[in-house]
mmCIF file of C-alpha atoms in Angstrom:
data_model
loop_
_atom_site.group_PDB
_atom_site.id
_atom_site.type_symbol
_atom_site.label_atom_id
_atom_site.label_comp_id
_atom_site.label_asym_id
_atom_site.label_seq_id
_atom_site.Cartn_x
_atom_site.Cartn_y
_atom_site.Cartn_z
ATOM 1 C CA UNK A 7 -100.811 92.347 37.117
ATOM 2 C CA UNK A 8 -99.175 94.803 39.542
ATOM 3 C CA UNK A 9 -97.397 97.951 38.394
ATOM 4 C CA UNK A 10 -94.197 96.666 39.976
ATOM 5 C CA UNK A 11 -94.323 93.414 38.012
ATOM 6 C CA UNK A 12 -94.919 95.283 34.759
ATOM 7 C CA UNK A 13 -91.958 97.554 35.483
ATOM 8 C CA UNK A 14 -89.679 94.599 36.210
ATOM 9 C CA UNK A 15 -90.837 92.764 33.089
ATOM 10 C CA UNK A 16 -90.310 95.745 30.813
ATOM 11 C CA UNK A 17 -86.868 96.325 32.304
ATOM 12 C CA UNK A 18 -85.818 92.713 31.712
ATOM 13 C CA UNK A 19 -87.171 92.691 28.172
ATOM 14 C CA UNK A 20 -85.367 95.938 27.421
ATOM 15 C CA UNK A 21 -82.047 94.558 28.700
ATOM 16 C CA UNK A 22 -82.445 91.367 26.685
ATOM 17 C CA UNK A 23 -83.249 93.236 23.470
ATOM 18 C CA UNK A 24 -80.364 95.653 23.896
ATOM 19 C CA UNK A 25 -77.791 92.938 24.617
ATOM 20 C CA UNK A 26 -79.122 90.818 21.882
ATOM 21 C CA UNK A 27 -78.608 93.673 19.591
ATOM 22 C CA UNK A 28 -79.507 90.758 16.883
ATOM 23 C CA UNK A 29 -82.040 92.410 18.598
ATOM 24 C CA UNK A 30 -81.979 89.777 16.001
ATOM 25 C CA UNK A 31 -79.893 91.145 16.792
ATOM 26 C CA UNK A 32 -82.911 90.314 18.742
ATOM 27 C CA UNK A 33 -86.061 89.848 17.169
ATOM 28 C CA UNK A 34 -85.977 90.801 13.549
ATOM 29 C CA UNK A 35 -88.450 93.327 12.203
ATOM 30 C CA UNK A 36 -90.948 95.345 9.585
ATOM 31 C CA UNK A 37 -90.335 98.987 8.841
ATOM 32 C CA UNK A 38 -91.539 101.584 6.349
ATOM 33 C CA UNK A 39 -91.254 100.462 2.759
ATOM 34 C CA UNK A 40 -89.410 103.557 1.552
ATOM 35 C CA UNK A 41 -85.636 103.202 1.577
ATOM 36 C CA UNK A 42 -83.747 106.075 3.189
ATOM 37 C CA UNK A 43 -80.676 106.844 1.139
ATOM 38 C CA UNK A 44 -77.268 106.798 2.813
ATOM 39 C CA UNK A 45 -75.672 110.175 3.531
ATOM 40 C CA UNK A 46 -73.877 111.981 0.722
ATOM 41 C CA UNK A 47 -70.521 111.293 2.342
ATOM 42 C CA UNK A 48 -71.185 107.559 2.579
ATOM 43 C CA UNK A 49 -72.479 107.388 -0.982
ATOM 44 C CA UNK A 50 -69.438 109.165 -2.335
ATOM 45 C CA UNK A 51 -67.182 106.611 -0.674
ATOM 46 C CA UNK A 52 -69.094 103.655 -2.131
ATOM 47 C CA UNK A 53 -67.697 101.707 -5.095
ATOM 48 C CA UNK A 54 -69.613 101.430 -8.338
ATOM 49 C CA UNK A 55 -72.389 98.828 -8.274
ATOM 50 C CA UNK A 56 -70.742 96.704 -10.977
ATOM 51 C CA UNK A 57 -67.402 96.664 -9.171
ATOM 52 C CA UNK A 58 -68.984 95.428 -5.944
ATOM 53 C CA UNK A 59 -70.565 92.515 -7.780
ATOM 54 C CA UNK A 60 -67.492 91.563 -9.778
ATOM 55 C CA UNK A 61 -65.006 91.244 -6.922
ATOM 56 C CA UNK A 62 -67.153 90.687 -3.856
ATOM 57 C CA UNK A 63 -65.806 88.569 -1.030
ATOM 58 C CA UNK A 64 -69.448 88.190 0.057
ATOM 59 C CA UNK A 65 -72.870 87.851 -1.574
ATOM 60 C CA UNK A 66 -75.218 90.381 0.037
ATOM 61 C CA UNK A 67 -78.886 89.270 -0.161
ATOM 62 C CA UNK A 68 -81.600 91.204 -1.968
ATOM 63 C CA UNK A 69 -84.211 93.143 0.010
ATOM 64 C CA UNK A 70 -86.605 91.180 2.216
ATOM 65 C CA UNK A 71 -89.064 91.575 5.088
ATOM 66 C CA UNK A 72 -89.308 89.129 7.972
ATOM 67 C CA UNK A 73 -91.727 88.676 10.825
ATOM 68 C CA UNK A 74 -90.801 86.776 13.982
ATOM 69 C CA UNK A 75 -92.837 85.309 16.774
ATOM 70 C CA UNK A 76 -91.242 86.766 19.889
ATOM 71 C CA UNK A 77 -91.684 84.895 23.146
ATOM 72 C CA UNK A 78 -90.053 85.949 26.377
ATOM 73 C CA UNK A 79 -90.131 85.316 30.088
ATOM 74 C CA UNK A 80 -89.332 88.259 32.358
ATOM 75 C CA UNK A 81 -89.488 87.601 36.096
ATOM 76 C CA UNK A 82 -92.340 85.174 35.475
ATOM 77 C CA UNK A 83 -94.226 87.523 33.161
ATOM 78 C CA UNK A 84 -94.775 85.983 29.704
ATOM 79 C CA UNK A 85 -94.512 88.053 26.520
ATOM 80 C CA UNK A 86 -95.848 86.783 23.187
ATOM 81 C CA UNK A 87 -95.839 89.308 20.310
ATOM 82 C CA UNK A 88 -94.502 89.760 16.804
ATOM 83 C CA UNK A 89 -91.284 91.549 15.924
ATOM 84 C CA UNK A 90 -90.213 92.686 12.475
ATOM 85 C CA UNK A 91 -87.010 92.934 10.486
ATOM 86 C CA UNK A 92 -86.853 94.886 7.243
ATOM 87 C CA UNK A 93 -83.745 94.621 5.066
ATOM 88 C CA UNK A 94 -83.612 97.138 2.222
ATOM 89 C CA UNK A 95 -80.886 97.653 -0.353
ATOM 90 C CA UNK A 96 -80.841 100.005 -3.327
ATOM 91 C CA UNK A 97 -77.692 99.950 -5.387
ATOM 92 C CA UNK A 98 -74.812 100.334 -2.949
ATOM 93 C CA UNK A 99 -76.947 101.832 -0.164
ATOM 94 C CA UNK A 100 -78.648 99.781 2.547
ATOM 95 C CA UNK A 101 -80.993 100.305 5.458
ATOM 96 C CA UNK A 102 -82.268 97.753 7.957
ATOM 97 C CA UNK A 103 -84.784 98.170 10.747
ATOM 98 C CA UNK A 104 -85.635 95.882 13.656
ATOM 99 C CA UNK A 105 -88.766 96.893 15.567
ATOM 100 C CA UNK A 106 -91.358 95.657 18.016
ATOM 101 C CA UNK A 107 -93.913 96.857 20.543
ATOM 102 C CA UNK A 108 -95.487 95.391 23.646
ATOM 103 C CA UNK A 109 -96.862 96.533 27.012
ATOM 104 C CA UNK A 110 -95.332 99.889 27.961
ATOM 105 C CA UNK A 111 -92.295 99.363 25.752
ATOM 106 C CA UNK A 112 -91.306 99.691 22.107
ATOM 107 C CA UNK A 113 -87.980 99.417 20.335
ATOM 108 C CA UNK A 114 -86.630 100.386 16.941
ATOM 109 C CA UNK A 115 -83.044 99.574 15.928
ATOM 110 C CA UNK A 116 -81.744 100.940 12.625
ATOM 111 C CA UNK A 117 -78.544 100.560 10.641
ATOM 112 C CA UNK A 118 -77.751 102.362 7.384
ATOM 113 C CA UNK A 119 -74.684 102.613 5.221
ATOM 114 C CA UNK A 120 -73.130 101.279 2.049
ATOM 115 C CA UNK A 121 -72.318 97.903 0.521
ATOM 116 C CA UNK A 122 -68.688 97.329 -0.452
ATOM 117 C CA UNK A 123 -66.924 94.273 -1.948
ATOM 118 C CA UNK A 124 -66.238 93.199 1.653
ATOM 119 C CA UNK A 125 -69.885 93.541 2.683
ATOM 120 C CA UNK A 126 -71.761 96.036 4.834
ATOM 121 C CA UNK A 127 -70.046 99.236 5.913
ATOM 122 C CA UNK A 128 -72.276 101.020 8.451
ATOM 123 C CA UNK A 129 -72.500 104.810 8.393
ATOM 124 C CA UNK A 130 -75.035 105.212 11.223
ATOM 125 C CA UNK A 131 -76.528 102.943 13.866
ATOM 126 C CA UNK A 132 -79.443 104.083 16.042
ATOM 127 C CA UNK A 133 -81.296 102.526 18.981
ATOM 128 C CA UNK A 134 -84.697 103.932 19.971
ATOM 129 C CA UNK A 135 -86.293 102.505 23.101
ATOM 130 C CA UNK A 136 -89.657 104.158 23.718
ATOM 131 C CA UNK A 137 -88.637 107.738 22.786
ATOM 132 C CA UNK A 138 -85.068 107.537 24.004
ATOM 133 C CA UNK A 139 -82.600 107.660 21.120
ATOM 134 C CA UNK A 140 -78.914 106.737 21.009
ATOM 135 C CA UNK A 141 -76.967 107.015 17.769
ATOM 136 C CA UNK A 142 -73.530 105.947 16.567
ATOM 137 C CA UNK A 143 -71.757 107.337 13.491
ATOM 138 C CA UNK A 144 -69.009 105.642 11.501
ATOM 139 C CA UNK A 145 -66.441 107.775 9.652
ATOM 140 C CA UNK A 146 -64.211 105.546 7.481
ATOM 141 C CA UNK A 147 -62.201 108.499 6.161
ATOM 142 C CA UNK A 148 -61.275 109.685 9.655
ATOM 143 C CA UNK A 149 -61.195 106.036 10.846
ATOM 144 C CA UNK A 150 -63.368 106.948 13.826
ATOM 145 C CA UNK A 151 -66.606 105.846 15.508
ATOM 146 C CA UNK A 152 -68.479 108.473 17.533
ATOM 147 C CA UNK A 153 -71.093 107.569 20.146
ATOM 148 C CA UNK A 154 -74.102 109.515 21.471
ATOM 149 C CA UNK A 155 -72.268 110.714 24.547
ATOM 150 C CA UNK A 156 -69.501 112.244 22.441
ATOM 151 C CA UNK A 157 -66.975 109.485 23.129
ATOM 152 C CA UNK A 158 -65.116 108.050 20.156
ATOM 153 C CA UNK A 159 -62.994 105.040 19.221
ATOM 154 C CA UNK A 160 -60.748 104.150 16.325
ATOM 155 C CA UNK A 161 -62.725 102.501 13.530
ATOM 156 C CA UNK A 162 -61.180 99.133 12.793
ATOM 157 C CA UNK A 163 -61.628 97.513 9.356
ATOM 158 C CA UNK A 164 -64.723 95.317 9.090
ATOM 159 C CA UNK A 165 -66.449 96.730 12.193
ATOM 160 C CA UNK A 166 -70.209 96.063 12.209
ATOM 161 C CA UNK A 167 -73.046 97.277 14.408
ATOM 162 C CA UNK A 168 -75.538 95.110 16.312
ATOM 163 C CA UNK A 169 -77.872 95.031 13.323
ATOM 164 C CA UNK A 170 -75.542 94.900 10.333
ATOM 165 C CA UNK A 171 -73.605 91.954 11.741
ATOM 166 C CA UNK A 172 -76.602 89.695 11.062
ATOM 167 C CA UNK A 173 -76.766 90.573 7.374
ATOM 168 C CA UNK A 174 -72.975 90.378 7.119
ATOM 169 C CA UNK A 175 -73.194 86.795 8.395
ATOM 170 C CA UNK A 176 -75.862 86.070 5.780
ATOM 171 C CA UNK A 177 -73.689 87.575 3.043
ATOM 172 C CA UNK A 178 -70.779 85.342 4.070
ATOM 173 C CA UNK A 179 -72.934 82.212 4.058
ATOM 174 C CA UNK A 180 -74.366 83.012 0.615
ATOM 175 C CA UNK A 181 -70.878 83.409 -0.841
ATOM 176 C CA UNK A 182 -69.279 80.417 0.840
ATOM 177 C CA UNK A 183 -71.355 78.082 3.057
ATOM 178 C CA UNK A 184 -68.144 76.371 4.204
ATOM 179 C CA UNK A 185 -67.478 79.378 6.425
ATOM 180 C CA UNK A 186 -70.084 77.801 8.719
ATOM 181 C CA UNK A 187 -68.529 74.348 8.910
ATOM 182 C CA UNK A 188 -69.008 72.814 12.351
ATOM 183 C CA UNK A 189 -66.443 74.024 14.876
ATOM 184 C CA UNK A 190 -65.384 77.153 12.985
ATOM 185 C CA UNK A 191 -65.368 80.559 14.699
ATOM 186 C CA UNK A 192 -66.373 83.749 12.863
ATOM 187 C CA UNK A 193 -65.149 86.912 14.660
ATOM 188 C CA UNK A 194 -66.392 90.498 14.376
ATOM 189 C CA UNK A 195 -65.786 93.784 16.114
ATOM 190 C CA UNK A 196 -69.300 95.059 16.849
ATOM 191 C CA UNK A 197 -70.394 98.565 17.849
ATOM 192 C CA UNK A 198 -73.215 99.051 20.334
ATOM 193 C CA UNK A 199 -74.649 102.366 21.502
ATOM 194 C CA UNK A 200 -71.687 103.275 23.728
ATOM 195 C CA UNK A 201 -68.662 101.145 22.766
ATOM 196 C CA UNK A 202 -67.338 98.346 20.590
ATOM 197 C CA UNK A 203 -66.465 94.796 21.563
ATOM 198 C CA UNK A 204 -65.401 91.506 20.042
ATOM 199 C CA UNK A 205 -68.143 89.032 19.142
ATOM 200 C CA UNK A 206 -67.208 85.531 18.045
ATOM 201 C CA UNK A 207 -69.799 83.229 16.486
ATOM 202 C CA UNK A 208 -68.878 79.590 17.068
ATOM 203 C CA UNK A 209 -70.537 77.090 14.722
ATOM 204 C CA UNK A 210 -72.250 74.440 16.866
ATOM 205 C CA UNK A 211 -73.515 72.330 13.948
ATOM 206 C CA UNK A 212 -76.690 72.058 11.862
ATOM 207 C CA UNK A 213 -80.196 71.648 13.328
ATOM 208 C CA UNK A 214 -83.700 71.130 11.970
ATOM 209 C CA UNK A 215 -86.036 73.664 13.571
ATOM 210 C CA UNK A 216 -89.797 73.404 14.004
ATOM 211 C CA UNK A 217 -91.086 76.836 12.888
ATOM 212 C CA UNK A 218 -94.414 78.365 11.798
ATOM 213 C CA UNK A 219 -93.061 77.943 8.250
ATOM 214 C CA UNK A 220 -92.500 74.217 8.797
ATOM 215 C CA UNK A 221 -89.290 72.267 9.349
ATOM 216 C CA UNK A 222 -86.245 74.432 8.554
ATOM 217 C CA UNK A 223 -82.651 73.232 8.308
ATOM 218 C CA UNK A 224 -80.341 75.835 9.835
ATOM 219 C CA UNK A 225 -76.744 76.353 10.912
ATOM 220 C CA UNK A 226 -76.498 76.893 14.674
ATOM 221 C CA UNK A 227 -74.182 79.676 15.909
ATOM 222 C CA UNK A 228 -73.359 80.500 19.525
ATOM 223 C CA UNK A 229 -72.133 84.022 20.262
ATOM 224 C CA UNK A 230 -69.100 84.425 22.479
ATOM 225 C CA UNK A 231 -67.610 87.724 23.601
ATOM 226 C CA UNK A 232 -64.827 89.074 25.782
ATOM 227 C CA UNK A 233 -67.018 90.334 28.626
ATOM 228 C CA UNK A 234 -69.029 87.291 29.716
ATOM 229 C CA UNK A 235 -72.056 88.559 31.639
ATOM 230 C CA UNK A 236 -73.815 85.201 31.914
ATOM 231 C CA UNK A 237 -76.050 85.793 28.892
ATOM 232 C CA UNK A 238 -76.064 83.155 26.151
ATOM 233 C CA UNK A 239 -77.125 84.213 22.647
ATOM 234 C CA UNK A 240 -77.696 81.661 19.880
ATOM 235 C CA UNK A 241 -78.532 82.316 16.231
ATOM 236 C CA UNK A 242 -79.766 79.918 13.524
ATOM 237 C CA UNK A 243 -79.174 80.802 9.848
ATOM 238 C CA UNK A 244 -80.895 79.033 6.954
ATOM 239 C CA UNK A 245 -79.753 78.782 3.332
ATOM 240 C CA UNK A 246 -83.440 78.444 2.367
ATOM 241 C CA UNK A 247 -84.026 82.020 3.566
ATOM 242 C CA UNK A 248 -80.946 83.790 2.152
ATOM 243 C CA UNK A 249 -78.924 82.781 5.239
ATOM 244 C CA UNK A 250 -80.911 85.286 7.280
ATOM 245 C CA UNK A 251 -81.638 84.375 10.926
ATOM 246 C CA UNK A 252 -84.601 82.021 11.337
ATOM 247 C CA UNK A 253 -84.259 81.909 15.107
ATOM 248 C CA UNK A 254 -82.533 83.986 17.786
ATOM 249 C CA UNK A 255 -82.486 82.807 21.394
ATOM 250 C CA UNK A 256 -81.165 84.779 24.355
ATOM 251 C CA UNK A 257 -80.996 83.112 27.783
ATOM 252 C CA UNK A 258 -80.210 85.032 30.966
ATOM 253 C CA UNK A 259 -78.375 83.503 33.917
ATOM 254 C CA UNK A 260 -81.505 83.910 36.085
ATOM 255 C CA UNK A 261 -83.681 81.784 33.759
ATOM 256 C CA UNK A 262 -85.320 84.598 31.817
ATOM 257 C CA UNK A 263 -85.215 84.291 28.039
ATOM 258 C CA UNK A 264 -86.061 85.927 24.726
ATOM 259 C CA UNK A 265 -86.871 83.623 21.786
ATOM 260 C CA UNK A 266 -87.612 84.809 18.245
ATOM 261 C CA UNK A 267 -88.639 82.385 15.500
ATOM 262 C CA UNK A 268 -89.286 83.273 11.863
ATOM 263 C CA UNK A 269 -92.972 83.163 10.961
ATOM 264 C CA UNK A 270 -93.036 85.059 7.652
ATOM 265 C CA UNK A 271 -90.423 85.735 4.960
ATOM 266 C CA UNK A 272 -91.027 87.918 1.926
ATOM 267 C CA UNK A 273 -88.476 88.742 -0.764
ATOM 268 C CA UNK A 274 -88.912 92.150 -2.386
#
């Protein structure tokens, strides 16, 4: 394999993972077992644990670890590795980590914050690609999001980051599966590493997937957003696995793709 081909492949894979933001946002992923507590400011703003349970508009899943088989095609170069997604909650604090490593490239996406009656409220979102780090902070009191470059935006109610949006979807499905009735659209404002944008998940129906865990029945969502760059992202959520993603597929306009399928699920 030439150095040029490796460089092109890594670049494509990096772009796909960043856009996917699912990294599932794109591949989901395993992190250290110890839960990092949310910041003192975020914890102080959190409601009491009992109150969140009594009046929740969502049903946030308990902690779990997931492993995905990640397959990708980048300029003809094939990638076949595992990625990991670790969802950890302790009281009203949460932390989730999506990570993976392959030739000359590694990624680690993290979201941490608090759980409210409306679901996840991020306090910090961080993307690490190789050793390059970009972080986003959410300040609900000041109603502001601040990005790594110093830019800021107004924090709109219900805003998620590229990681938390996946668990927020799961929490909605657990509370009321009818939210994913065929044809419905579920909108979110989602923060990336440098700005926010509108993501809309359109329900395309229910499929039966062939996975390493066997046949899995899953709701099929197709992501739509304001700035159409030719990339198509699809997510499959399964009630059998706490409505967490069992597959995430990202197709580029040039034929390259990134496909992640659940191969291991462990409740904690």
